[in-house]
Short mmCIF file of C-alpha atoms and ligand atoms in Angstrom, two decimals:
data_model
loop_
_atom_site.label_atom_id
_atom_site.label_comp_id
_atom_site.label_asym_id
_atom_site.label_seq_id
_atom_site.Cartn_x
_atom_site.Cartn_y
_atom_site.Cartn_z
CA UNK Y 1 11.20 -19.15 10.35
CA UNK Y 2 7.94 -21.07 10.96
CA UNK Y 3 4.52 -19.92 10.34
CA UNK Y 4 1.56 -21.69 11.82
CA UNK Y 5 -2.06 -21.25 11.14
CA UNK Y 6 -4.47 -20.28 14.49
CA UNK Y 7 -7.94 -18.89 14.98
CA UNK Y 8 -9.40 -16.88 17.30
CA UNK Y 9 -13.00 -16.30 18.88
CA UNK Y 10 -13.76 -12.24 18.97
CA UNK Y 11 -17.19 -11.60 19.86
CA UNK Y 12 -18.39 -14.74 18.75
CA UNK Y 13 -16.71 -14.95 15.48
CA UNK Y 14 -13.94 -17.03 14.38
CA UNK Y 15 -11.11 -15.19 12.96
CA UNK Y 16 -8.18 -17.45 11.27
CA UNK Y 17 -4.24 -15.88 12.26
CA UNK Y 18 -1.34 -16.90 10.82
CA UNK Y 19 2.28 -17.03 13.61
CA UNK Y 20 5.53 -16.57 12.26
CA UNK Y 21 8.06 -17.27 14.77
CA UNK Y 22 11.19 -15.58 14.91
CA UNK Y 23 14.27 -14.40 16.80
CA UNK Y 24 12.22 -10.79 17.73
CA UNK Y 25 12.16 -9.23 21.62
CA UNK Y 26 8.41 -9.00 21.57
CA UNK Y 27 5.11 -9.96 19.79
CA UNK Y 28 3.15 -8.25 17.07
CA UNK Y 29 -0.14 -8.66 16.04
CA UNK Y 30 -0.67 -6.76 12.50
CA UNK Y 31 -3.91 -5.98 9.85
CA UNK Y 32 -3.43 -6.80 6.53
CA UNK Y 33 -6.00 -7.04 3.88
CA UNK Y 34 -7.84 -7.82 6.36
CA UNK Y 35 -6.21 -10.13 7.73
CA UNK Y 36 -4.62 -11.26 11.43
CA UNK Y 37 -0.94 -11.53 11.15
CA UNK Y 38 1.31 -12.65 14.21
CA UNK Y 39 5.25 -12.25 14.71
CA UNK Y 40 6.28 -13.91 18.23
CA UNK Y 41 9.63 -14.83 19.39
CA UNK Y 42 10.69 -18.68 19.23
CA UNK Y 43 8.90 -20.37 21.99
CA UNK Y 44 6.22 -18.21 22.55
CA UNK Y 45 2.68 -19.84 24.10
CA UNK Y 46 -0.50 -19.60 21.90
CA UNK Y 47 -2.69 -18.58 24.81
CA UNK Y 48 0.18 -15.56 25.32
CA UNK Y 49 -0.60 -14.25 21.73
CA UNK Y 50 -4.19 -14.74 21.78
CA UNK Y 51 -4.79 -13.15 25.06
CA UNK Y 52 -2.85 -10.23 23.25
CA UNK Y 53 -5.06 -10.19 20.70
CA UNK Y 54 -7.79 -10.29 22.82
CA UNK Y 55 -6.88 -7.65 24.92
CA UNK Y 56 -6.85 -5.32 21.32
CA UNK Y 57 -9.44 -6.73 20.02
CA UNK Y 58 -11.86 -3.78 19.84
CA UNK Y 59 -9.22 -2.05 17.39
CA UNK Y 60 -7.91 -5.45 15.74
CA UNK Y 61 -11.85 -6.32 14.69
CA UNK Y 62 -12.29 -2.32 13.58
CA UNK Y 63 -9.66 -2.94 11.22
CA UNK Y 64 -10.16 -6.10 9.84
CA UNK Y 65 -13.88 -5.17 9.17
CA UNK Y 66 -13.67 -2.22 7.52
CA UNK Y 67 -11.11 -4.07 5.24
CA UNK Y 68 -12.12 -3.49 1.33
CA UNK Y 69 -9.72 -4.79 -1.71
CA UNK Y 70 -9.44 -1.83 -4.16
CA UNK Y 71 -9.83 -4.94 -6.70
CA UNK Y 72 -12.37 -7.52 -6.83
CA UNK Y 73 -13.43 -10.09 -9.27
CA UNK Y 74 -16.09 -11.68 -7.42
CA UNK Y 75 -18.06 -8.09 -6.77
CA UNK Y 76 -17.21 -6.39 -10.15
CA UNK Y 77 -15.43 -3.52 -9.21
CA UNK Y 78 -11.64 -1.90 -9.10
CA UNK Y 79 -10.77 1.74 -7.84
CA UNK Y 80 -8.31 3.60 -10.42
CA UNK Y 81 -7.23 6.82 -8.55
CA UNK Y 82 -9.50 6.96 -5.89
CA UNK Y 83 -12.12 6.35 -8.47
CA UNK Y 84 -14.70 3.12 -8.76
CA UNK Y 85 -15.03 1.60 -11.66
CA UNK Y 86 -17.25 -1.19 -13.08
CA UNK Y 87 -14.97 -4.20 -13.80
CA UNK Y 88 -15.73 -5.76 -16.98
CA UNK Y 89 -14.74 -8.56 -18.14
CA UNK Y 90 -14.55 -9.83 -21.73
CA UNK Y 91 -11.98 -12.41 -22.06
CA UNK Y 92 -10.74 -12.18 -25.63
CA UNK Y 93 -7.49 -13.72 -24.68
CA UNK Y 94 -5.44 -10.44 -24.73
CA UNK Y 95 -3.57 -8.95 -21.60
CA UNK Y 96 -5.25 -5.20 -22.12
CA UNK Y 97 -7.52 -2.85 -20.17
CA UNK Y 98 -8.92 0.10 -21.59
CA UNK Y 99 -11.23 2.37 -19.51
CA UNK Y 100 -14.53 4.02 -21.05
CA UNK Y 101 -16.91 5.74 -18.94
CA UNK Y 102 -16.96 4.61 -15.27
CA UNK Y 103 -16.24 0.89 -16.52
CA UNK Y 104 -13.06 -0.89 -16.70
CA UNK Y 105 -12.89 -3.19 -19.39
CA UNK Y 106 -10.42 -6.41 -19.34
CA UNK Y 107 -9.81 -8.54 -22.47
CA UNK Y 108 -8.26 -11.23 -20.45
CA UNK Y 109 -9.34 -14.24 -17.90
CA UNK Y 110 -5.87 -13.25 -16.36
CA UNK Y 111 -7.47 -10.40 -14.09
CA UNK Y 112 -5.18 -9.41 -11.71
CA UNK Y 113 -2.60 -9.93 -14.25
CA UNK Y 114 -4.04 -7.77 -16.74
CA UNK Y 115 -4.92 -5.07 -14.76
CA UNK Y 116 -0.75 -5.25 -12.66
CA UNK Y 117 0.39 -4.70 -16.48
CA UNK Y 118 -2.16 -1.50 -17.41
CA UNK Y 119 -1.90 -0.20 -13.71
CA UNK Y 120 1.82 -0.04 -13.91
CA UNK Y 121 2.14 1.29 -16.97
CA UNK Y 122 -0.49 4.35 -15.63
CA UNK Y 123 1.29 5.07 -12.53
CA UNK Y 124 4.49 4.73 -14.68
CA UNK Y 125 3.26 8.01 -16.39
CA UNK Y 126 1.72 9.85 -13.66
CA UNK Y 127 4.74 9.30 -11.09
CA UNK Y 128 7.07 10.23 -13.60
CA UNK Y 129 5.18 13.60 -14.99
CA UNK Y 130 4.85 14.86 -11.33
CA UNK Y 131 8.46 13.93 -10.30
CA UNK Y 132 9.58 15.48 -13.07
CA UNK Y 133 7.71 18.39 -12.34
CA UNK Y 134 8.40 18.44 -8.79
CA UNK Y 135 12.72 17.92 -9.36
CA UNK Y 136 13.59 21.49 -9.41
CA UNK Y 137 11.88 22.07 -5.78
CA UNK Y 138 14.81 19.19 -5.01
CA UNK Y 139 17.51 20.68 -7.46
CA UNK Y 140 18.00 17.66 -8.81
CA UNK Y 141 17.66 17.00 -13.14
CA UNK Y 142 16.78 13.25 -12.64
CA UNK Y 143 15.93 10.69 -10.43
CA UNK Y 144 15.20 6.50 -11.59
CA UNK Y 145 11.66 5.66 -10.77
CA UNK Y 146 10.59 2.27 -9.78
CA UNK Y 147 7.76 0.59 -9.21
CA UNK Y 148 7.01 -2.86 -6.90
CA UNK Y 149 4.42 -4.57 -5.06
CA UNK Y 150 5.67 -3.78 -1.68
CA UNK Y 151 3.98 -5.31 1.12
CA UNK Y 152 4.18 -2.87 4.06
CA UNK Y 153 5.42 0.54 2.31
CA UNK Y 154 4.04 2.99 -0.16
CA UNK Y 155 7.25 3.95 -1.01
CA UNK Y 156 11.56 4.09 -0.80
CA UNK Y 157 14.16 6.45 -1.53
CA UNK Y 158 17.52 5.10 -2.23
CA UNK Y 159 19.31 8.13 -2.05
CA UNK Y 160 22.78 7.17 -2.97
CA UNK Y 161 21.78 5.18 -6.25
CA UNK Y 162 19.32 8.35 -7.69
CA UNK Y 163 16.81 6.14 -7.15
CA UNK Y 164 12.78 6.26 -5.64
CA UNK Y 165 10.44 3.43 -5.73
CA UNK Y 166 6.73 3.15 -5.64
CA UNK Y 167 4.15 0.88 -4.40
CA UNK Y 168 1.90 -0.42 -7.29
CA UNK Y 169 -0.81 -0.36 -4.79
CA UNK Y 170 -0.49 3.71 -5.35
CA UNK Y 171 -2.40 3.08 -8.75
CA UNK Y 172 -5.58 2.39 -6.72
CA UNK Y 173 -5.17 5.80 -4.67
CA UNK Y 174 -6.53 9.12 -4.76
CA UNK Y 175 -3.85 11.68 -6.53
CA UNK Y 176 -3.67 13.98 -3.49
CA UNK Y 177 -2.16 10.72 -1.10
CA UNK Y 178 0.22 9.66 -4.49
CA UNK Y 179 1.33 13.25 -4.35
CA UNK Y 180 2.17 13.17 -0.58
CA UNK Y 181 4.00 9.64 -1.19
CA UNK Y 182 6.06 11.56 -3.83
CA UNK Y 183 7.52 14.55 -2.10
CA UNK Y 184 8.05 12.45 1.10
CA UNK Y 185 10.36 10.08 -0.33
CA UNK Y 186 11.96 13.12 -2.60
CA UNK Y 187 12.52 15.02 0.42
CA UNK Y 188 14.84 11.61 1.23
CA UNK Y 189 16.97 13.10 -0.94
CA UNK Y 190 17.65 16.09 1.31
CA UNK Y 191 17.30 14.17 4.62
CA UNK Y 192 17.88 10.28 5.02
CA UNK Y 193 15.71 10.17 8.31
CA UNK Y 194 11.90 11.29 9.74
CA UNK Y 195 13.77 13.79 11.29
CA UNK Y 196 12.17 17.17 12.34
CA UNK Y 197 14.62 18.84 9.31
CA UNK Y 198 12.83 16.33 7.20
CA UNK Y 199 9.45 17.30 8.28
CA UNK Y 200 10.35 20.90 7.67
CA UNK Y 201 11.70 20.44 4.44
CA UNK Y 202 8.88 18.30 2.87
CA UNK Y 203 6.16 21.42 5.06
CA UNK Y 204 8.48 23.93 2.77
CA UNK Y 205 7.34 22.06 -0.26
CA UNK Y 206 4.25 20.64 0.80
CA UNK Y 207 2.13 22.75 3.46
CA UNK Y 208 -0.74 20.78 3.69
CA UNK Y 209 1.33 17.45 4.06
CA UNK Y 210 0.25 16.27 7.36
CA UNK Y 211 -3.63 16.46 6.28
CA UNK Y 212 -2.19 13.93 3.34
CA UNK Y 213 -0.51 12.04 5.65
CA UNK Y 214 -3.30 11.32 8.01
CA UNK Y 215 -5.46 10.27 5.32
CA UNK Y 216 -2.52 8.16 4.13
CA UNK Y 217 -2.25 6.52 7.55
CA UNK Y 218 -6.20 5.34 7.56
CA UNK Y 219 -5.41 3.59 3.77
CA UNK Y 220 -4.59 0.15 3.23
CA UNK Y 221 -1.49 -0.55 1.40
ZN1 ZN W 301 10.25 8.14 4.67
#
Protein backbone atom coordinates (compact mmCIF):
# COMPACT_ATOMS: atom_id res chain seq x y z
CA UNK A 1 0.00 0.00 0.00
CA UNK A 2 1.00 3.59 -0.89
CA UNK A 3 -0.77 6.68 -0.06
CA UNK A 4 0.00 9.92 -1.80
CA UNK A 5 -1.13 13.36 -1.01
CA UNK A 6 -3.17 15.39 -4.13
CA UNK A 7 -5.37 18.44 -4.34
CA UNK A 8 -8.02 19.34 -6.27
CA UNK A 9 -9.67 22.67 -7.70
CA UNK A 10 -13.74 22.49 -7.09
CA UNK A 11 -15.28 25.66 -7.82
CA UNK A 12 -12.36 27.57 -7.26
CA UNK A 13 -11.22 26.08 -4.09
CA UNK A 14 -8.41 23.89 -3.38
CA UNK A 15 -9.30 20.75 -1.70
CA UNK A 16 -6.18 18.46 -0.44
CA UNK A 17 -6.97 14.24 -1.19
CA UNK A 18 -5.08 11.69 0.03
CA UNK A 19 -4.61 8.11 -2.77
CA UNK A 20 -4.08 4.88 -1.39
CA UNK A 21 -3.26 2.50 -4.00
CA UNK A 22 -4.20 -0.93 -3.87
CA UNK A 23 -4.95 -4.25 -5.56
CA UNK A 24 -9.03 -3.10 -5.85
CA UNK A 25 -11.20 -3.51 -9.40
CA UNK A 26 -12.27 0.09 -9.29
CA UNK A 27 -11.79 3.57 -7.67
CA UNK A 28 -13.41 5.19 -4.67
CA UNK A 29 -13.60 8.52 -3.71
CA UNK A 30 -14.94 8.70 0.11
CA UNK A 31 -15.97 11.77 2.89
CA UNK A 32 -14.52 11.59 6.01
CA UNK A 33 -14.43 14.23 8.60
CA UNK A 34 -14.52 16.12 6.04
CA UNK A 35 -12.16 15.01 4.29
CA UNK A 36 -11.34 13.60 0.43
CA UNK A 37 -10.20 10.08 0.63
CA UNK A 38 -9.13 8.05 -2.60
CA UNK A 39 -8.70 4.11 -3.05
CA UNK A 40 -7.48 3.37 -6.82
CA UNK A 41 -6.02 0.29 -8.15
CA UNK A 42 -2.06 0.12 -8.66
CA UNK A 43 -1.32 2.16 -11.65
CA UNK A 44 -4.09 4.26 -11.81
CA UNK A 45 -3.59 8.04 -13.58
CA UNK A 46 -4.17 11.14 -11.35
CA UNK A 47 -6.14 12.96 -14.02
CA UNK A 48 -8.47 9.47 -14.03
CA UNK A 49 -9.30 10.05 -10.27
CA UNK A 50 -9.65 13.64 -10.36
CA UNK A 51 -11.87 13.77 -13.32
CA UNK A 52 -13.92 11.28 -11.06
CA UNK A 53 -14.03 13.50 -8.52
CA UNK A 54 -14.91 16.13 -10.60
CA UNK A 55 -17.59 14.57 -12.23
CA UNK A 56 -19.21 14.13 -8.27
CA UNK A 57 -18.23 17.02 -7.22
CA UNK A 58 -21.58 18.72 -6.51
CA UNK A 59 -22.22 15.83 -3.82
CA UNK A 60 -18.38 15.37 -2.79
CA UNK A 61 -18.27 19.43 -1.87
CA UNK A 62 -22.01 18.99 -0.09
CA UNK A 63 -20.43 16.64 2.11
CA UNK A 64 -17.28 17.89 2.93
CA UNK A 65 -18.90 21.31 3.78
CA UNK A 66 -21.40 20.50 5.91
CA UNK A 67 -18.66 18.49 7.82
CA UNK A 68 -18.79 19.46 11.78
CA UNK A 69 -16.48 17.51 14.53
CA UNK A 70 -18.85 16.65 17.44
CA UNK A 71 -15.52 17.81 19.42
CA UNK A 72 -13.60 20.87 19.13
CA UNK A 73 -10.96 22.55 21.10
CA UNK A 74 -10.36 25.44 19.03
CA UNK A 75 -14.35 26.53 19.02
CA UNK A 76 -15.22 25.42 22.63
CA UNK A 77 -17.73 23.02 22.19
CA UNK A 78 -18.44 18.96 22.32
CA UNK A 79 -21.95 17.26 21.70
CA UNK A 80 -22.74 14.52 24.54
CA UNK A 81 -25.90 12.69 23.23
CA UNK A 82 -26.99 14.79 20.65
CA UNK A 83 -26.57 17.55 23.12
CA UNK A 84 -24.00 20.80 22.87
CA UNK A 85 -22.13 21.56 25.47
CA UNK A 86 -19.72 24.39 26.42
CA UNK A 87 -16.20 22.86 26.59
CA UNK A 88 -14.34 24.05 29.46
CA UNK A 89 -11.23 23.75 30.11
CA UNK A 90 -9.36 23.97 33.43
CA UNK A 91 -6.25 22.04 33.29
CA UNK A 92 -5.59 20.90 36.84
CA UNK A 93 -3.53 18.05 35.60
CA UNK A 94 -6.20 15.32 36.20
CA UNK A 95 -7.74 13.07 33.35
CA UNK A 96 -11.63 13.88 34.52
CA UNK A 97 -14.73 15.50 33.02
CA UNK A 98 -17.64 16.24 34.95
CA UNK A 99 -20.69 17.92 33.30
CA UNK A 100 -22.76 20.81 35.13
CA UNK A 101 -25.30 22.67 33.37
CA UNK A 102 -24.85 22.86 29.57
CA UNK A 103 -20.91 23.04 30.15
CA UNK A 104 -18.45 20.34 30.00
CA UNK A 105 -15.75 20.78 32.25
CA UNK A 106 -12.11 19.09 31.63
CA UNK A 107 -9.40 19.08 34.34
CA UNK A 108 -6.81 18.11 31.88
CA UNK A 109 -4.60 19.76 28.85
CA UNK A 110 -5.02 16.11 27.48
CA UNK A 111 -8.50 16.97 25.74
CA UNK A 112 -9.33 14.44 23.55
CA UNK A 113 -7.81 12.12 25.94
CA UNK A 114 -9.80 13.11 28.77
CA UNK A 115 -12.92 13.30 27.29
CA UNK A 116 -12.15 9.21 25.16
CA UNK A 117 -11.78 8.10 29.00
CA UNK A 118 -15.27 9.89 30.49
CA UNK A 119 -17.09 9.23 27.07
CA UNK A 120 -16.36 5.58 27.26
CA UNK A 121 -17.04 5.06 30.50
CA UNK A 122 -20.81 6.90 29.73
CA UNK A 123 -21.61 4.90 26.78
CA UNK A 124 -20.21 1.93 28.82
CA UNK A 125 -23.34 2.44 31.07
CA UNK A 126 -25.91 3.45 28.71
CA UNK A 127 -25.13 0.55 26.05
CA UNK A 128 -25.08 -1.85 28.67
CA UNK A 129 -28.50 -0.72 30.63
CA UNK A 130 -30.40 -0.80 27.25
CA UNK A 131 -28.87 -4.14 26.04
CA UNK A 132 -29.64 -5.49 29.02
CA UNK A 133 -32.97 -4.35 28.82
CA UNK A 134 -33.46 -5.14 25.33
CA UNK A 135 -31.89 -9.21 25.76
CA UNK A 136 -35.11 -10.87 26.41
CA UNK A 137 -36.67 -9.44 22.95
CA UNK A 138 -33.36 -11.67 21.68
CA UNK A 139 -33.77 -14.55 24.32
CA UNK A 140 -30.53 -14.31 25.13
CA UNK A 141 -29.24 -13.70 29.28
CA UNK A 142 -25.93 -12.01 28.16
CA UNK A 143 -24.04 -10.68 25.55
CA UNK A 144 -19.99 -9.00 25.98
CA UNK A 145 -20.13 -5.39 25.06
CA UNK A 146 -17.29 -3.61 23.51
CA UNK A 147 -16.41 -0.49 22.69
CA UNK A 148 -13.66 0.95 19.83
CA UNK A 149 -12.93 3.80 17.75
CA UNK A 150 -13.97 2.30 14.54
CA UNK A 151 -13.36 4.20 11.54
CA UNK A 152 -16.15 3.37 9.05
CA UNK A 153 -18.84 1.45 11.35
CA UNK A 154 -21.08 2.32 14.22
CA UNK A 155 -21.13 -1.00 15.19
CA UNK A 156 -20.33 -5.23 14.96
CA UNK A 157 -21.88 -8.28 16.07
CA UNK A 158 -19.70 -11.22 16.50
CA UNK A 159 -22.23 -13.66 16.82
CA UNK A 160 -20.37 -16.79 17.53
CA UNK A 161 -18.14 -15.27 20.43
CA UNK A 162 -21.49 -13.54 22.42
CA UNK A 163 -20.03 -10.62 21.53
CA UNK A 164 -21.31 -6.76 20.10
CA UNK A 165 -19.12 -3.85 19.72
CA UNK A 166 -19.70 -0.18 19.62
CA UNK A 167 -18.32 2.81 18.03
CA UNK A 168 -17.10 5.39 20.68
CA UNK A 169 -18.19 7.94 18.24
CA UNK A 170 -21.93 6.73 19.49
CA UNK A 171 -21.18 8.83 22.74
CA UNK A 172 -21.58 12.02 20.66
CA UNK A 173 -25.11 10.79 19.22
CA UNK A 174 -28.59 11.37 19.89
CA UNK A 175 -30.14 8.24 22.04
CA UNK A 176 -32.82 7.45 19.45
CA UNK A 177 -29.75 6.65 16.52
CA UNK A 178 -27.62 4.67 19.65
CA UNK A 179 -30.83 2.77 20.12
CA UNK A 180 -31.20 1.86 16.39
CA UNK A 181 -27.30 0.89 16.37
CA UNK A 182 -28.23 -1.47 19.28
CA UNK A 183 -31.06 -3.61 18.07
CA UNK A 184 -29.47 -3.75 14.56
CA UNK A 185 -26.42 -5.43 15.55
CA UNK A 186 -28.59 -7.60 18.29
CA UNK A 187 -30.81 -8.67 15.63
CA UNK A 188 -27.14 -10.18 14.23
CA UNK A 189 -27.72 -12.53 16.60
CA UNK A 190 -30.81 -13.93 14.89
CA UNK A 191 -29.61 -13.26 11.30
CA UNK A 192 -25.81 -12.96 10.24
CA UNK A 193 -26.76 -10.92 6.99
CA UNK A 194 -28.94 -7.51 5.82
CA UNK A 195 -31.18 -9.94 4.70
CA UNK A 196 -34.96 -9.17 4.26
CA UNK A 197 -35.49 -11.84 7.50
CA UNK A 198 -33.13 -9.47 9.18
CA UNK A 199 -35.01 -6.43 8.30
CA UNK A 200 -38.15 -8.10 9.52
CA UNK A 201 -36.87 -9.21 12.61
CA UNK A 202 -35.18 -5.94 13.82
CA UNK A 203 -39.17 -4.05 12.22
CA UNK A 204 -40.66 -6.81 14.88
CA UNK A 205 -38.61 -5.18 17.55
CA UNK A 206 -38.13 -1.89 16.29
CA UNK A 207 -41.09 -0.38 14.05
CA UNK A 208 -39.89 2.85 13.51
CA UNK A 209 -36.28 1.57 12.56
CA UNK A 210 -35.96 2.79 9.11
CA UNK A 211 -36.83 6.56 10.25
CA UNK A 212 -33.59 5.82 12.70
CA UNK A 213 -31.78 4.54 10.08
CA UNK A 214 -32.12 7.35 7.66
CA UNK A 215 -31.15 9.76 10.15
CA UNK A 216 -28.25 7.41 10.94
CA UNK A 217 -27.20 7.41 7.28
CA UNK A 218 -26.97 11.53 7.10
CA UNK A 219 -24.47 11.26 10.53
CA UNK A 220 -20.89 11.25 10.46
CA UNK A 221 -19.21 8.45 12.12
ZN1 LIG B 1 -25.44 -5.04 10.28
Amino acid sequence: MRDMKQSIILNNKEYPYTVTFKKMRSIIVKVRAGQLIVSAPYYTAIETIDSLIQKNKEKLIKSMESYKPYLSVEDHYVYVFGKKYELVIRDLGKKICRIHDDKLYVYSRNVEGAFEQFAKELLYQYLSKKIEASLPLFSKNHVKIEIKKYKGRWGSCFYKVNKVSFNLSLIHLKKELIDYVIMHELTHFIEANHSKRFYHELAMRMPDYLIRQNALKETHV
